[in-house]
PDB file of C-alpha atoms in Angstrom:
ATOM      1  CA  MET A 981    -118.900  17.087  88.260  1.00 89.00           C
ATOM      2  CA  ASN A 982    -120.180  13.660  87.191  1.00 94.00           C
ATOM      3  CA  LYS A 983    -118.412  12.337  84.221  1.00 95.00           C
ATOM      4  CA  LYS A 984    -120.229  10.166  81.539  1.00 97.00           C
ATOM      5  CA  LEU A 985    -118.642   7.321  79.816  1.00 96.00           C
ATOM      6  CA  THR A 986    -120.040   4.485  77.582  1.00 97.00           C
ATOM      7  CA  CYS A 987    -118.429   0.954  78.337  1.00 95.00           C
ATOM      8  CA  ILE A 988    -116.746  -0.489  75.554  1.00 93.00           C
ATOM      9  CA  LEU A 989    -116.058  -3.803  76.999  1.00 91.00           C
ATOM     10  CA  CYS A 990    -118.911  -5.671  75.454  1.00 91.00           C
ATOM     11  CA  PRO A 991    -121.557  -4.946  72.433  1.00 93.00           C
ATOM     12  CA  ARG A 992    -124.246  -3.935  75.399  1.00 93.00           C
ATOM     13  CA  GLY A 993    -122.579  -0.354  75.498  1.00 95.00           C
ATOM     14  CA  CYS A 994    -123.561   0.760  78.869  1.00 96.00           C
ATOM     15  CA  ALA A 995    -123.907   4.388  79.680  1.00 97.00           C
ATOM     16  CA  LEU A 996    -122.021   4.956  82.640  1.00 97.00           C
ATOM     17  CA  GLU A 997    -121.987   7.801  85.465  1.00 97.00           C
ATOM     18  CA  VAL A 998    -119.085   8.241  87.692  1.00 97.00           C
ATOM     19  CA  THR A 999    -119.056  10.453  90.499  1.00 96.00           C
ATOM     20  CA  PRO A1000    -116.152  12.672  91.967  1.00 95.00           C
ATOM     21  CA  GLU A1001    -115.847   9.744  94.856  1.00 96.00           C
ATOM     22  CA  LEU A1002    -115.970   7.045  92.145  1.00 95.00           C
ATOM     23  CA  THR A1003    -119.168   5.794  92.553  1.00 95.00           C
ATOM     24  CA  VAL A1004    -120.320   4.280  89.217  1.00 97.00           C
ATOM     25  CA  SER A1005    -123.925   3.930  88.021  1.00 96.00           C
ATOM     26  CA  GLY A1006    -125.597   2.511  84.882  1.00 97.00           C
ATOM     27  CA  ASN A1007    -123.063  -0.411  84.547  1.00 95.00           C
ATOM     28  CA  PHE A1008    -124.769  -3.953  83.973  1.00 95.00           C
ATOM     29  CA  CYS A1009    -121.864  -6.034  84.792  1.00 93.00           C
ATOM     30  CA  PRO A1010    -119.082  -5.422  87.572  1.00 94.00           C
ATOM     31  CA  ARG A1011    -116.619  -5.326  84.580  1.00 94.00           C
ATOM     32  CA  GLY A1012    -118.224  -1.821  83.706  1.00 95.00           C
ATOM     33  CA  GLU A1013    -117.598  -0.741  86.780  1.00 96.00           C
ATOM     34  CA  LYS A1014    -114.085  -1.575  86.816  1.00 94.00           C
ATOM     35  CA  TYR A1015    -113.590  -0.065  83.462  1.00 94.00           C
ATOM     36  CA  ALA A1016    -115.211   3.246  84.354  1.00 96.00           C
ATOM     37  CA  ILE A1017    -112.903   3.877  87.635  1.00 96.00           C
ATOM     38  CA  ASP A1018    -109.826   2.862  85.714  1.00 95.00           C
ATOM     39  CA  GLU A1019    -110.725   5.065  82.955  1.00 95.00           C
ATOM     40  CA  CYS A1020    -111.096   7.997  85.619  1.00 95.00           C
ATOM     41  CA  THR A1021    -107.813   7.302  87.529  1.00 96.00           C
ATOM     42  CA  ASN A1022    -105.519   5.642  84.936  1.00 94.00           C
ATOM     43  CA  PRO A1023    -107.063   5.412  81.290  1.00 95.00           C
ATOM     44  CA  VAL A1024    -105.252   3.090  79.075  1.00 95.00           C
ATOM     45  CA  ARG A1025    -105.153   2.116  75.522  1.00 95.00           C
ATOM     46  CA  THR A1026    -103.694  -0.169  73.105  1.00 96.00           C
ATOM     47  CA  VAL A1027    -102.250   1.512  70.206  1.00 97.00           C
ATOM     48  CA  THR A1028    -102.613   0.427  66.561  1.00 97.00           C
ATOM     49  CA  ALA A1029    -100.752   1.719  63.478  1.00 97.00           C
ATOM     50  CA  THR A1030     -98.831   0.665  60.719  1.00 97.00           C
ATOM     51  CA  VAL A1031     -94.909   0.804  60.241  1.00 96.00           C
ATOM     52  CA  ARG A1032     -93.048   0.634  56.875  1.00 95.00           C
ATOM     53  CA  ILE A1033     -91.707  -1.930  55.243  1.00 95.00           C
ATOM     54  CA  GLY A1034     -88.091  -0.708  54.031  1.00 90.00           C
ATOM     55  CA  ASN A1035     -87.675  -3.388  51.368  1.00 90.00           C
ATOM     56  CA  ARG A1036     -90.908  -3.150  49.859  1.00 86.00           C
ATOM     57  CA  ARG A1037     -92.565  -0.354  47.731  1.00 84.00           C
ATOM     58  CA  ASP A1038     -95.576   1.287  49.222  1.00 82.00           C
ATOM     59  CA  THR A1039     -95.835  -1.371  51.539  1.00 88.00           C
ATOM     60  CA  MET A1040     -97.072  -1.034  55.272  1.00 94.00           C
ATOM     61  CA  LEU A1041     -97.432  -3.394  58.219  1.00 96.00           C
ATOM     62  CA  PRO A1042    -100.219  -3.297  60.666  1.00 97.00           C
ATOM     63  CA  VAL A1043     -98.826  -3.205  64.273  1.00 98.00           C
ATOM     64  CA  LYS A1044    -100.196  -2.753  67.853  1.00 98.00           C
ATOM     65  CA  THR A1045     -98.985  -2.473  71.625  1.00 98.00           C
ATOM     66  CA  GLU A1046     -98.727  -5.862  72.757  1.00 97.00           C
ATOM     67  CA  ASN A1047    -100.410  -4.420  76.156  1.00 96.00           C
ATOM     68  CA  PRO A1048    -102.138  -1.204  76.938  1.00 95.00           C
ATOM     69  CA  ILE A1049    -100.294   1.682  77.632  1.00 96.00           C
ATOM     70  CA  PRO A1050    -100.817   5.087  79.431  1.00 96.00           C
ATOM     71  CA  LYS A1051    -103.334   7.091  77.617  1.00 96.00           C
ATOM     72  CA  GLU A1052    -101.029  10.354  77.569  1.00 96.00           C
ATOM     73  CA  LYS A1053     -98.094   8.306  76.222  1.00 96.00           C
ATOM     74  CA  MET A1054     -99.830   7.397  73.090  1.00 96.00           C
ATOM     75  CA  LEU A1055     -98.250  10.038  71.178  1.00 96.00           C
ATOM     76  CA  GLU A1056     -95.215   9.343  72.096  1.00 96.00           C
ATOM     77  CA  VAL A1057     -95.293   5.946  70.616  1.00 97.00           C
ATOM     78  CA  MET A1058     -97.014   7.049  67.268  1.00 97.00           C
ATOM     79  CA  ALA A1059     -93.533   9.279  67.056  1.00 96.00           C
ATOM     80  CA  LEU A1060     -91.438   6.192  67.578  1.00 95.00           C
ATOM     81  CA  LEU A1061     -93.431   4.032  64.972  1.00 96.00           C
ATOM     82  CA  ARG A1062     -92.927   7.055  62.531  1.00 95.00           C
ATOM     83  CA  GLN A1063     -89.615   6.477  62.575  1.00 95.00           C
ATOM     84  CA  LEU A1064     -89.429   2.494  62.577  1.00 94.00           C
ATOM     85  CA  SER A1065     -88.568   0.595  59.217  1.00 93.00           C
ATOM     86  CA  VAL A1066     -88.847  -3.451  58.866  1.00 95.00           C
ATOM     87  CA  ALA A1067     -87.848  -5.661  56.451  1.00 95.00           C
ATOM     88  CA  ALA A1068     -89.945  -8.505  54.782  1.00 93.00           C
ATOM     89  CA  PRO A1069     -90.730 -10.827  55.643  1.00 95.00           C
ATOM     90  CA  VAL A1070     -92.571 -10.408  58.714  1.00 96.00           C
ATOM     91  CA  ALA A1071     -94.709 -12.963  60.484  1.00 97.00           C
ATOM     92  CA  ILE A1072     -98.172 -12.146  62.624  1.00 97.00           C
ATOM     93  CA  GLY A1073     -96.864 -11.710  66.261  1.00 97.00           C
ATOM     94  CA  THR A1074     -93.146 -11.006  65.505  1.00 97.00           C
ATOM     95  CA  VAL A1075     -92.067  -8.206  67.818  1.00 97.00           C
ATOM     96  CA  ILE A1076     -90.987  -5.152  66.080  1.00 96.00           C
ATOM     97  CA  ALA A1077     -89.651  -3.055  68.931  1.00 96.00           C
ATOM     98  CA  ALA A1078     -89.112  -4.642  72.248  1.00 97.00           C
ATOM     99  CA  ASP A1079     -89.566  -2.945  75.687  1.00 96.00           C
ATOM    100  CA  VAL A1080     -91.597   0.372  74.587  1.00 95.00           C
ATOM    101  CA  LEU A1081     -93.037   1.972  78.019  1.00 93.00           C
ATOM    102  CA  GLY A1082     -93.075  -1.762  79.340  1.00 94.00           C
ATOM    103  CA  THR A1083     -94.675  -3.510  76.554  1.00 97.00           C
ATOM    104  CA  ASN A1084     -93.844  -4.695  72.816  1.00 98.00           C
ATOM    105  CA  ILE A1085     -94.930  -3.523  69.446  1.00 98.00           C
ATOM    106  CA  ILE A1086     -95.907  -6.380  67.387  1.00 98.00           C
ATOM    107  CA  ALA A1087     -97.072  -7.202  64.181  1.00 98.00           C
ATOM    108  CA  THR A1088    -100.558  -7.696  63.754  1.00 97.00           C
ATOM    109  CA  GLY A1089    -100.471  -8.866  59.870  1.00 96.00           C
ATOM    110  CA  LYS A1090     -98.069 -10.614  57.667  1.00 94.00           C
ATOM    111  CA  VAL A1091     -95.733  -9.478  54.749  1.00 93.00           C
ATOM    112  CA  ASP A1092     -94.067 -12.451  53.010  1.00 90.00           C
TER     113      ASP A1092
END
């Protein structure tokens, strides 16, 4: 059965169709073809979330994975992030947790 996807690599949003043989149609550029094949064979995601600031009341710090992780590991990363608490001050780009599934969790915001 063919799989239908929408390419998310650019604003064009090509409607892609992938056959079981990994033939892609509907893509405007080669990036869409690669996206579709990767999505069908090894889907990855960048996780964005927040972690607690331990020394500030009602303050959260936005974070993300530095690199995409396997899609099936997202809940595992979210469980880890729920347990984390960092102390302010924190600068953008600070590593909050190192080597989580081969990538780092980094701050995407700052708290003074």
